[in-house]
Structure formats: structure tokens, C-alpha cells
Short mmCIF file of C-alpha atoms in Angstrom, two decimals:
data_model
loop_
_atom_site.label_atom_id
_atom_site.label_comp_id
_atom_site.label_asym_id
_atom_site.label_seq_id
_atom_site.Cartn_x
_atom_site.Cartn_y
_atom_site.Cartn_z
CA MET A 1 0.92 26.13 32.54
CA LYS A 2 3.68 26.66 30.05
CA ARG A 3 2.22 27.61 26.70
CA GLN A 4 2.71 25.02 23.95
CA SER A 5 1.69 25.11 20.33
CA ILE A 6 0.95 22.30 17.89
CA LEU A 7 1.14 23.08 14.20
CA ALA A 8 -1.39 21.42 11.87
CA ALA A 9 -0.99 21.58 8.12
CA GLY A 10 -3.77 23.39 6.36
CA ILE A 11 -4.52 22.65 2.73
CA ILE A 12 -6.89 24.81 0.73
CA ALA A 13 -8.40 23.17 -2.36
CA MET A 14 -10.80 25.35 -4.38
CA TRP A 15 -13.39 24.11 -6.84
CA ALA A 16 -13.48 26.55 -9.73
CA LEU A 17 -14.91 26.33 -13.21
CA SER A 18 -11.71 27.51 -14.87
CA VAL A 19 -9.08 25.47 -13.01
CA GLN A 20 -7.53 22.16 -14.06
CA GLY A 21 -7.69 18.58 -12.72
CA ALA A 22 -5.61 17.01 -9.95
CA VAL A 23 -3.09 14.93 -11.95
CA PRO A 24 -0.44 17.25 -13.48
CA ALA A 25 0.51 16.76 -17.12
CA THR A 26 4.18 16.49 -16.12
CA LEU A 27 5.35 15.11 -12.80
CA PRO A 28 7.19 17.89 -10.92
CA THR A 29 10.61 17.46 -9.34
CA ILE A 30 10.35 15.24 -6.27
CA GLU A 31 12.98 14.95 -3.54
CA VAL A 32 13.33 11.35 -2.31
CA GLN A 33 15.08 10.61 0.98
CA PHE A 34 15.81 7.12 2.38
CA ASN A 35 16.83 6.49 5.98
CA PRO A 36 19.19 4.72 6.29
CA THR A 37 20.67 5.93 3.01
CA SER A 38 22.51 2.61 2.48
CA PRO A 39 20.16 -0.01 3.98
CA THR A 40 20.75 -3.73 4.37
CA SER A 41 18.15 -6.45 3.90
CA ALA A 42 17.60 -6.37 7.68
CA ASP A 43 16.60 -2.66 7.80
CA THR A 44 13.18 -1.09 7.71
CA VAL A 45 13.54 1.91 5.39
CA ALA A 46 12.00 5.29 6.26
CA LEU A 47 10.92 7.11 3.10
CA THR A 48 10.30 10.88 2.83
CA LEU A 49 8.91 12.49 -0.33
CA SER A 50 8.69 16.26 -0.76
CA GLY A 51 8.62 19.04 -3.31
CA THR A 52 6.47 21.82 -4.75
CA TRP A 53 3.24 20.71 -6.44
CA PRO A 54 2.00 22.65 -9.51
CA ASN A 55 -1.53 23.02 -8.07
CA ALA A 56 -3.34 23.06 -4.73
CA CYS A 57 -4.33 19.35 -4.87
CA VAL A 58 -1.15 18.06 -3.28
CA PRO A 59 -0.60 14.32 -2.63
CA GLN A 60 -2.47 13.08 0.45
CA THR A 61 -0.61 9.79 0.92
CA PHE A 62 1.39 7.29 -1.09
CA LEU A 63 1.44 3.57 -1.87
CA ALA A 64 4.77 1.81 -2.42
CA GLN A 65 4.84 -1.52 -4.27
CA VAL A 66 8.05 -3.54 -4.42
CA VAL A 67 9.31 -5.91 -7.10
CA PRO A 68 11.97 -7.82 -5.08
CA GLY A 69 15.49 -7.11 -6.27
CA ASP A 70 14.29 -4.93 -9.15
CA SER A 71 12.21 -1.81 -8.47
CA ILE A 72 10.06 0.26 -6.12
CA ARG A 73 6.96 1.82 -7.69
CA ILE A 74 5.34 4.66 -5.75
CA ASP A 75 1.81 5.93 -6.40
CA LEU A 76 1.19 9.47 -5.12
CA LEU A 77 -2.52 9.46 -4.21
CA LEU A 78 -4.22 12.80 -4.87
CA PRO A 79 -7.55 14.13 -3.52
CA GLY A 80 -10.40 11.91 -4.71
CA TRP A 81 -8.29 8.73 -4.92
CA ASP A 82 -10.44 6.99 -2.28
CA SER A 83 -13.86 7.94 -3.71
CA LYS A 84 -16.34 5.24 -2.77
CA ASP A 85 -19.58 6.32 -4.48
CA GLY A 86 -18.56 7.39 -7.96
CA CYS A 87 -15.49 9.19 -9.13
CA GLU A 88 -15.57 12.99 -9.19
CA PRO A 89 -11.96 14.18 -9.12
CA PRO A 90 -11.54 17.70 -7.73
CA LEU A 91 -10.68 20.76 -9.79
CA CYS A 92 -7.59 22.42 -8.45
CA LEU A 93 -6.31 25.98 -8.20
CA GLN A 94 -3.10 26.41 -10.20
CA VAL A 95 -0.88 27.71 -7.38
CA LEU A 96 2.55 26.33 -6.43
CA THR A 97 2.07 24.41 -3.16
CA PRO A 98 4.81 22.86 -0.95
CA TRP A 99 4.13 19.28 0.25
CA GLN A 100 5.80 16.45 2.16
CA LEU A 101 4.87 12.83 2.99
CA SER A 102 6.62 10.23 5.12
CA GLY A 103 6.21 6.48 5.55
CA ALA A 104 8.06 3.20 6.01
CA ILE A 105 8.96 0.37 3.64
CA PRO A 106 9.52 -3.08 5.21
CA ALA A 107 12.96 -4.68 4.89
CA LEU A 108 13.83 -5.40 1.26
CA PRO A 109 15.71 -8.37 -0.22
CA ALA A 110 19.23 -7.45 -1.27
CA GLY A 111 19.54 -5.96 -4.76
CA SER A 112 19.51 -2.77 -6.83
CA TYR A 113 16.13 -1.01 -6.98
CA ASP A 114 15.05 1.58 -9.54
CA VAL A 115 12.54 3.96 -7.93
CA PHE A 116 9.58 5.07 -10.05
CA ILE A 117 6.86 7.58 -9.11
CA ARG A 118 3.53 8.54 -10.66
CA ALA A 119 0.52 10.60 -9.53
CA MET A 120 -3.08 9.38 -9.58
CA ASP A 121 -6.60 10.15 -8.38
CA CYS A 122 -9.72 7.99 -8.66
CA GLU A 123 -10.04 8.58 -12.40
CA GLU A 124 -6.62 9.23 -13.92
CA ALA A 125 -3.12 7.82 -13.47
CA GLY A 126 -0.01 9.53 -14.77
CA SER A 127 3.02 7.77 -16.22
CA TYR A 128 5.75 6.33 -14.02
CA ARG A 129 8.98 8.33 -14.05
CA GLN A 130 12.24 7.03 -12.59
CA VAL A 131 13.49 9.48 -9.96
CA THR A 132 16.37 7.68 -8.21
CA ALA A 133 17.83 4.27 -7.34
CA LEU A 134 18.43 2.42 -4.07
CA THR A 135 20.98 -0.31 -3.34
CA VAL A 136 20.19 -2.83 -0.59
CA THR A 137 23.06 -5.00 0.67
CA PRO A 138 22.69 -8.37 2.44
CA GLY A 139 22.08 -8.09 6.17
CA VAL A 140 21.65 -10.41 9.13
CA GLY A 141 18.01 -11.32 9.77
CA GLY A 142 16.65 -9.87 6.52
CA PRO A 143 13.97 -11.42 4.30
CA LEU A 144 14.89 -14.58 2.45
CA SER A 145 13.44 -15.76 -0.85
CA ASP A 146 11.09 -18.73 -0.61
CA VAL A 147 12.84 -21.97 -1.53
CA PHE A 148 11.50 -25.44 -2.24
CA ALA A 149 12.45 -28.11 0.31
CA PRO A 150 12.99 -31.85 -0.27
CA GLY A 151 9.74 -33.76 0.12
CA GLU A 152 7.56 -30.78 -0.83
CA ARG A 153 4.77 -31.27 -3.36
CA ILE A 154 4.81 -28.72 -6.21
CA VAL A 155 2.90 -28.04 -9.43
CA LEU A 156 4.31 -27.01 -12.81
CA LEU A 157 2.81 -23.71 -14.00
CA GLU A 158 4.17 -23.73 -17.58
CA SER A 159 4.51 -26.46 -20.20
CA ASP A 160 7.67 -28.02 -21.63
CA PRO A 161 10.35 -26.80 -19.18
CA PRO A 162 13.99 -27.32 -20.25
CA GLY A 163 14.62 -31.07 -20.37
CA GLY A 164 10.97 -31.85 -19.63
CA PHE A 165 9.44 -32.38 -23.05
CA GLY A 166 5.88 -33.63 -22.64
CA LEU A 167 5.38 -32.09 -19.20
CA ALA A 168 2.32 -29.84 -19.22
CA ALA A 169 1.20 -27.02 -16.92
CA GLY A 170 -0.70 -28.54 -14.02
CA GLN A 171 1.62 -31.55 -13.66
CA SER A 172 2.39 -32.37 -10.01
CA GLY A 173 5.66 -33.63 -8.61
CA THR A 174 7.76 -34.13 -5.49
CA VAL A 175 11.05 -32.37 -4.69
CA ILE A 176 13.72 -35.01 -4.13
CA CYS A 177 16.72 -32.85 -3.28
CA CYS A 178 18.67 -29.66 -4.15
CA ASP A 179 22.05 -28.95 -5.75
CA ALA A 180 22.92 -26.46 -2.99
CA GLU A 181 22.82 -26.82 0.78
CA ASP A 182 20.36 -23.89 1.14
CA CYS A 183 18.24 -25.01 -1.86
CA SER A 184 18.87 -21.66 -3.54
CA GLY A 185 19.71 -23.25 -6.90
CA SER A 186 18.13 -26.06 -8.91
CA ILE A 187 15.94 -28.81 -7.46
CA LEU A 188 15.51 -32.42 -8.58
CA VAL A 189 11.79 -33.15 -9.09
CA SER A 190 10.12 -36.51 -9.66
CA TRP A 191 7.00 -35.87 -11.76
CA ASP A 192 3.89 -37.97 -11.26
CA LEU A 193 3.16 -40.54 -14.03
CA TRP A 194 6.00 -39.25 -16.24
CA ALA A 195 8.78 -41.49 -17.54
CA ASP A 196 10.65 -39.38 -20.09
CA GLY A 197 13.28 -38.06 -17.68
CA LYS A 198 16.94 -38.97 -17.87
CA LEU A 199 19.18 -40.50 -15.27
CA ASP A 200 21.21 -37.63 -13.78
CA LEU A 201 24.55 -38.44 -12.15
CA VAL A 202 24.77 -35.10 -10.31
CA GLU A 203 24.78 -35.79 -6.60
CA CYS A 204 22.37 -34.03 -4.26
CA ALA A 205 23.97 -31.51 -1.93
CA ASN A 206 21.48 -31.92 0.89
CA GLY A 207 19.63 -35.23 0.39
CA THR A 208 19.97 -38.84 1.46
CA GLU A 209 19.51 -41.76 -0.92
CA THR A 210 15.95 -41.74 -2.23
CA LEU A 211 14.09 -44.32 -4.30
CA TYR A 212 11.79 -42.85 -6.95
CA PRO A 213 10.24 -44.11 -10.21
CA PRO A 214 12.91 -44.52 -12.92
CA ASN A 215 13.21 -41.73 -15.49
CA SER A 216 10.62 -39.60 -13.68
CA ALA A 217 12.97 -36.84 -12.51
CA ILE A 218 14.71 -33.82 -14.03
CA TRP A 219 16.55 -30.85 -12.57
CA ILE A 220 14.44 -27.64 -12.52
CA ASN A 221 15.68 -24.08 -11.84
CA PRO A 222 12.84 -22.25 -10.00
CA ASN A 223 14.31 -18.92 -11.13
CA GLN A 224 13.69 -19.88 -14.75
CA VAL A 225 10.60 -22.13 -14.58
CA LEU A 226 7.35 -21.17 -12.83
CA LEU A 227 6.52 -23.61 -10.04
CA GLY A 228 3.60 -23.40 -7.62
CA ARG A 229 3.12 -24.63 -4.06
CA HIS A 230 -0.31 -25.24 -2.57
CA PHE A 231 -1.91 -22.15 -1.00
CA ASN A 232 -4.90 -22.20 1.38
CA GLN A 233 -5.61 -19.15 3.55
CA CYS A 234 -8.40 -16.86 4.71
CA GLY A 235 -8.34 -13.11 4.09
CA THR A 236 -10.01 -10.33 2.09
CA ILE A 237 -10.36 -10.21 -1.68
CA ARG A 238 -9.76 -6.71 -3.08
CA LYS A 239 -10.35 -4.81 -6.33
CA VAL A 240 -7.28 -2.69 -7.00
CA LEU A 241 -6.07 -0.32 -9.69
CA GLU A 242 -5.69 -1.24 -13.35
CA GLY A 243 -8.32 -4.01 -13.09
CA CYS A 244 -6.10 -6.20 -10.88
CA ILE A 245 -7.25 -8.44 -8.02
CA SER A 246 -5.33 -8.73 -4.75
CA PHE A 247 -5.73 -10.89 -1.65
CA GLU A 248 -4.92 -9.59 1.84
CA ALA A 249 -4.23 -12.71 3.91
CA ASP A 250 -4.76 -12.92 7.65
CA ASP A 251 -0.99 -13.21 8.16
CA GLY A 252 -0.55 -9.64 6.85
CA LYS A 253 0.83 -10.52 3.41
CA THR A 254 -0.75 -9.34 0.14
CA TYR A 255 -0.81 -11.44 -3.01
CA ASN A 256 -1.60 -10.80 -6.67
CA VAL A 257 -4.37 -13.09 -7.96
CA ILE A 258 -3.92 -14.44 -11.50
CA ALA A 259 -7.60 -14.36 -12.47
CA TRP A 260 -9.29 -16.78 -14.81
CA PRO A 261 -11.60 -15.21 -17.44
CA GLY A 262 -14.70 -13.76 -15.84
CA LEU A 263 -13.49 -13.78 -12.23
CA TYR A 264 -13.20 -9.99 -12.00
CA SER A 265 -16.68 -9.35 -13.45
CA THR A 266 -18.18 -12.11 -11.26
CA LEU A 267 -16.78 -10.57 -8.07
CA ASP A 268 -17.87 -7.10 -9.23
CA ALA A 269 -21.47 -8.20 -9.97
CA GLY A 270 -22.67 -8.27 -6.34
CA GLY A 271 -23.22 -12.03 -6.12
CA ALA A 272 -22.73 -14.44 -3.23
CA ILE A 273 -18.97 -13.71 -3.22
CA GLN A 274 -17.86 -10.18 -4.09
CA PHE A 275 -15.00 -7.76 -3.60
CA ASP A 276 -14.16 -6.83 0.02
CA ASP A 277 -15.65 -10.13 1.29
CA ARG A 278 -13.76 -12.34 3.70
CA VAL A 279 -12.96 -15.47 1.71
CA ARG A 280 -10.84 -18.62 1.73
CA LEU A 281 -8.49 -18.58 -1.25
CA GLN A 282 -7.04 -21.85 -2.50
CA GLY A 283 -4.62 -22.03 -5.40
CA LEU A 284 -0.98 -22.30 -6.38
CA LEU A 285 1.49 -19.75 -5.02
CA ASN A 286 4.57 -18.66 -6.97
CA THR A 287 7.09 -16.23 -5.46
CA THR A 288 9.75 -16.19 -8.19
CA PRO A 289 10.55 -12.47 -8.83
CA PRO A 290 9.79 -11.36 -12.40
CA GLY A 291 12.75 -10.77 -14.70
CA PRO A 292 14.11 -7.23 -15.13
CA ASP A 293 12.71 -7.03 -18.67
CA GLU A 294 9.23 -8.25 -17.73
CA LEU A 295 6.61 -5.47 -17.82
CA ARG A 296 3.79 -6.19 -15.39
CA LEU A 297 0.44 -4.43 -15.05
CA CYS A 298 -0.40 -6.18 -11.77
CA LEU A 299 2.54 -6.19 -9.34
CA GLN A 300 3.52 -9.48 -7.70
CA GLN A 301 3.67 -8.09 -4.13
CA ASP A 302 4.23 -11.12 -1.82
CA GLY A 303 3.53 -13.61 -4.62
CA ASP A 304 1.27 -14.61 -7.53
CA ILE A 305 -1.58 -17.05 -6.89
CA PHE A 306 -2.49 -19.15 -9.93
CA HIS A 307 -5.69 -21.18 -10.45
CA PRO A 308 -7.60 -19.34 -7.67
CA MET A 309 -10.69 -20.89 -6.06
CA LEU A 310 -12.81 -18.86 -3.61
CA THR A 311 -15.22 -19.84 -0.86
CA LEU A 312 -16.64 -17.73 1.97
CA CYS A 313 -14.49 -17.89 5.10
CA SER A 314 -16.31 -18.02 8.43
CA LEU A 315 -15.31 -15.81 11.33
CA ALA A 316 -14.46 -18.96 13.28
CA ASP A 317 -11.54 -19.54 10.88
CA ALA A 318 -9.89 -16.41 12.20
CA GLU A 319 -10.28 -17.17 15.92
CA PRO A 320 -6.82 -17.52 17.51
CA GLU A 321 -5.88 -20.24 19.95
CA PRO A 322 -6.88 -19.30 23.51
CA LYS A 323 -4.09 -17.60 25.39
CA PRO A 324 -3.64 -17.07 29.12
CA GLU A 325 -4.85 -13.77 30.46
CA PRO A 326 -1.93 -11.31 30.64
CA GLU A 327 -1.23 -9.42 33.81
CA PRO A 328 -2.97 -6.03 33.69
CA GLU A 329 -0.56 -3.22 33.01
CA PRO A 330 -0.82 -0.03 35.04
CA LYS A 331 -2.61 2.68 33.12
CA PRO A 332 -0.37 5.65 32.27
CA GLU A 333 -1.31 8.95 33.77
CA PRO A 334 -2.87 11.20 31.09
CA LYS A 335 -0.55 14.04 30.17
CA PRO A 336 -1.96 17.56 30.28
CA GLY A 337 -2.95 19.15 26.99
CA PRO A 338 -1.56 22.43 25.67
CA ASP A 339 -3.27 25.75 26.31
CA SER A 340 -3.76 26.22 22.58
CA ILE A 341 -3.40 24.61 19.17
CA VAL A 342 -2.20 26.75 16.25
CA ILE A 343 -3.41 25.78 12.79
CA ASN A 344 -1.56 27.46 9.91
CA ILE A 345 -3.84 27.78 6.87
CA ALA A 346 -1.99 29.19 3.84
CA GLY A 347 -0.05 31.57 6.10
CA ASN A 348 -3.09 32.53 8.26
CA PRO A 349 -2.70 31.38 11.91
CA LEU A 350 -5.88 30.14 13.60
CA VAL A 351 -5.52 29.68 17.38
CA LEU A 352 -7.76 27.11 19.12
CA GLN A 353 -7.96 27.90 22.85
CA GLN A 354 -8.63 25.20 25.41
CA ALA A 355 -11.99 25.49 27.20
CA PRO A 356 -11.30 25.92 30.96
CA SER A 357 -14.18 23.67 31.97
CA SER A 358 -13.46 20.95 29.40
CA PRO A 359 -9.77 19.97 28.91
CA GLY A 360 -10.51 18.04 25.70
CA THR A 361 -12.34 20.91 23.97
CA TYR A 362 -10.63 23.59 21.84
CA ALA A 363 -12.19 26.38 19.78
CA GLY A 364 -11.16 29.49 17.87
CA CYS A 365 -11.81 31.72 14.86
CA ALA A 366 -9.75 33.64 12.30
CA ASN A 367 -10.39 35.78 9.22
CA LEU A 368 -9.27 34.35 5.88
CA THR A 369 -8.73 36.38 2.72
CA ILE A 370 -9.13 34.38 -0.49
CA GLU A 371 -9.58 35.13 -4.16
CA LEU A 372 -12.51 33.68 -6.15
CA ASN A 373 -13.28 34.03 -9.83
CA PHE A 374 -16.97 33.13 -9.42
CA HIS A 375 -19.88 33.48 -6.97
CA ALA A 376 -19.22 30.58 -4.59
CA GLN A 377 -20.80 28.50 -1.81
CA LEU A 378 -17.99 27.70 0.66
CA SER A 379 -17.72 24.74 3.00
CA VAL A 380 -14.97 23.36 5.22
CA LYS A 381 -13.71 19.79 5.72
CA ILE A 382 -11.44 18.81 8.64
CA THR A 383 -9.58 15.49 8.64
CA PRO A 384 -7.70 14.61 11.87
CA ALA A 385 -4.31 12.95 11.55
CA PRO A 386 -4.21 9.17 12.23
CA GLY A 387 -4.62 8.41 15.93
CA VAL A 388 -5.62 11.96 16.88
CA GLY A 389 -9.38 11.40 17.15
CA GLY A 390 -11.82 13.93 18.53
CA THR A 391 -14.95 15.40 16.92
CA TRP A 392 -14.04 18.32 14.63
CA THR A 393 -16.47 20.91 13.23
CA GLY A 394 -15.93 24.05 11.16
CA THR A 395 -18.08 26.95 10.01
CA LEU A 396 -17.62 29.89 7.63
CA ASP A 397 -19.33 33.27 7.96
CA PRO A 398 -20.23 34.37 5.38
CA ASP A 399 -20.24 31.15 3.37
CA VAL A 400 -21.66 32.57 0.10
CA LEU A 401 -19.48 35.28 -1.48
CA GLY A 402 -17.35 36.28 -4.50
CA PRO A 403 -16.19 36.85 -7.12
CA GLY A 404 -13.01 38.79 -6.36
CA THR A 405 -10.91 39.12 -3.22
CA VAL A 406 -13.15 38.34 -0.23
CA THR A 407 -12.84 37.80 3.51
CA THR A 408 -14.65 35.18 5.59
CA GLU A 409 -14.42 34.12 9.23
CA LEU A 410 -13.45 30.48 9.79
CA CYS A 411 -14.32 28.97 13.19
CA ILE A 412 -13.14 25.52 14.28
CA GLU A 413 -14.06 23.47 17.35
CA VAL A 414 -12.79 20.06 18.46
CA VAL A 415 -14.41 18.03 21.27
CA ASP A 416 -12.94 15.03 23.11
CA LEU A 417 -9.39 15.53 21.78
CA ASP A 418 -7.09 12.97 23.41
CA ILE A 419 -3.77 14.78 23.64
CA SER A 420 -2.05 11.62 24.97
CA SER A 421 -2.31 10.05 21.50
CA LEU A 422 -0.04 12.70 19.96
CA PRO A 423 3.71 12.11 19.51
CA PRO A 424 6.13 14.32 21.48
CA GLY A 425 7.18 17.69 20.11
CA LYS A 426 5.49 20.98 19.46
CA ASP A 427 5.37 21.01 15.63
CA VAL A 428 3.07 18.01 15.20
CA GLN A 429 0.41 17.76 12.50
CA VAL A 430 -2.97 17.08 14.11
CA ALA A 431 -5.41 17.78 11.27
CA THR A 432 -5.82 18.82 7.67
CA VAL A 433 -8.24 21.70 6.93
CA THR A 434 -9.67 21.82 3.44
CA LEU A 435 -11.87 24.62 2.07
CA LEU A 436 -14.22 23.67 -0.74
CA ALA A 437 -16.01 26.07 -3.07
CA ALA A 438 -18.85 25.26 -5.46
CA PRO A 439 -20.76 27.65 -7.72
CA ALA A 440 -23.52 29.27 -5.67
CA ILE A 441 -27.06 28.95 -7.02
#
């Protein structure tokens, strides 16, 4: 069998009493690459971030949040960002460490986007710094802004809109027509039980003759006045950063929840409805992008939901309509695995040889030389890349040593590795190896 090698990134993060925390005081230089470099609103954008980190706690992944037509805000998530049972951010060796992350951003509405980046772990968030800009031009089949259609019922989310003196937030109305064929401009709204409107001689661009109560209608520009449409979906309620609440709907969209006083603390108190529950969210959805001068703590994402009401959502609500049984597809033949896997840990190659009697089992050992400034208890953590799978174990011998320059033997074994899940190529990351050191008793 022809010898192949698969390279897995190894990251060494040391706990030491004299080293500093994960979030750097100043964000280092970050190289940002978009592909395509000049996308249209029909393109999915591949994003690559790279650079040299000032310590060994390099970013593990990133979260990109988009304000349509305005900005892209990227959170670099450092070790400890996903702590579940209490926040104990790691202490990091102050060594320059190369890093790179890649991901995709769904198609963006046309516009000019300022790109901001910050670093954060579970306890601390740095300040956003603008690193570049991206221009998205209109494309065929790209995302369109939500528009209000004639006949739709809407709710006013702010009082006294232009020309609507006496109209209060919460007032309902019906869209009569639009001043543009695609309803991208102003809409004529007849407000329930309101008679202070004026007769407007402007003709509708897309409506037929409609009878409505006299003096009940005014023209409203949805880009200047907050309007809500009724929202009723099942999904998961989430606690996110900065004390914000988000809702992940079953259709894959994520919304920012405009919470009433006490909602956050009620969900966080462990009652009948709490964070991470599957719930039905009813409220008023607004998708008007915030203005360029509006500073938001909680990003809009796919829309803001006002006046939220929550009830538990049963599993039956998520059951899809029955579909005919598809024809079974022929199972692909499993491709043979490589003879060995090479893991590069801070310049030290560790070769995992395939066990002859078990094709999915690999094992190997290598000596590592590291420098410690205290007497340490070492341990190893192995995190397989998404989709790789397998059961990974690692041991160190000796595992109690230091201070000074010391040598230990690291042995790694993986069982039930499914090589068919890996993408093609020989330089493919399959796992991250992290060494941890705590003061030895």
C-alpha cells in the first residue's frame, strides 16, 4: 500500500502560575481573506482568518454576526469560551503561535460592510477593532429584504410616526398598497379605530381600488418607522453573550429577542421554562436593518422579536409531513485507510501506525521536550476534528516532572477511526492535541 500521511495540528497550552490570560491586551495583526474577493448577494463567502497569536491560547473557532448592509462582527473564541460548569479561563504561555481558521458566511444583502474582530473567552471580551471592509454587489438569486405586502396585518412598534400623531405603539393596521411595484418603498396603512389621517392623492403602484374607513390611513416608510408582523414559531431559546437572548427557529434562522424586564432572570432561574428549552415563541417580528449610527449590544441577526411570549413546544410540533420512502442508495465502498497518521506537535512529529489486525486502530509514541517553570502534573486532551470520530486516548510517561527543561513520552491511540469521513488530500487536520499542566501536589 502506498504510504500516505495526514497532518493534524497540535496545540500545546500550558497552565503556569506566572503566565497571562487568554485574551491579549491588544489584538494582533490578523489577515482576512474572502473568497470570492468581490462577492455578489448570490454568493456564499468563504472566510479565512490567520496570523500569529501573542500566546499559546490561539483561537479555536469564530462566530460571525452580520448587520445587513452595514457590518460583519467576528468573535474569535479562545480556549474556555464554551465552559459549561463555571468559567475558569486558561493561563497561557507567552510564546508567538501561528494560527488559521476557515469558515463560510451565507450570502449577504448588497452593501458595504465594515469588518470588526475581537477576541473572547468565557470570562472576558476584548474590544472590536475594524480590520478591513467588504463590498457586496447585487446578484441574481441573492437574499431580499422582507417587505410588507398589501392585505398584511402589521403592528406599530413606536409611537407618533411622521404624520401619525396620536398613534401609539401597539396599534394594529392593514397594508392597503405600496408606492413601488416591489413594495420596497413606503406603504399605505389603514390603522384600526383611528380617524386622524389625511386623504392622500398619491396613487398606489401595485394596488386595485380599495374601500377603507375615511381618514384612517397614512403613508409609512418601514425603513424609518419600526413595524412588526406576527411571529409564531417553535425553536430553542438561548442565553448568549452580553446578557442577550436569542431564538433558534426550526427553519434555521436566528432572531434577537427584545426582552421585557425580568425575562432573562426568569429563564435563568430554572423554572418551568428556561434557557435551552424547546419553546413556541410568539411576538412581533421586525427585520428593518439598524441605521449606520445605531450602536447595538444585541445584534439583530435575522430579525428582532418584540413583545415575546413563550410556551413549551411539544415534539409533535416539529414532526414533518410524511414523505414517501426514497429509493435506497447503494452504499459506497469504504476507502482504505493510510498506513500511518503523522501528528505534528510544536515541531515534534508523532507517527501513529495502523494496527495490522484492526484497520480502524492507530497507535504511536514520541518524546517531547518542554520547558516548565514549576513542578507540574501533566495531562493530555485530544479533540478530533468535526466528522472524524473515533475514540482517542493519550498518556504521558512520566506525567509529573519539572521545573526546567524536561522530556516526557507521549503515546496516542485511536480506535474505530472512520477514514471515509475525511476529505481528500494528505495534509488534513484530524485532531487537536492539547497538553495541560497544573502544579503538582
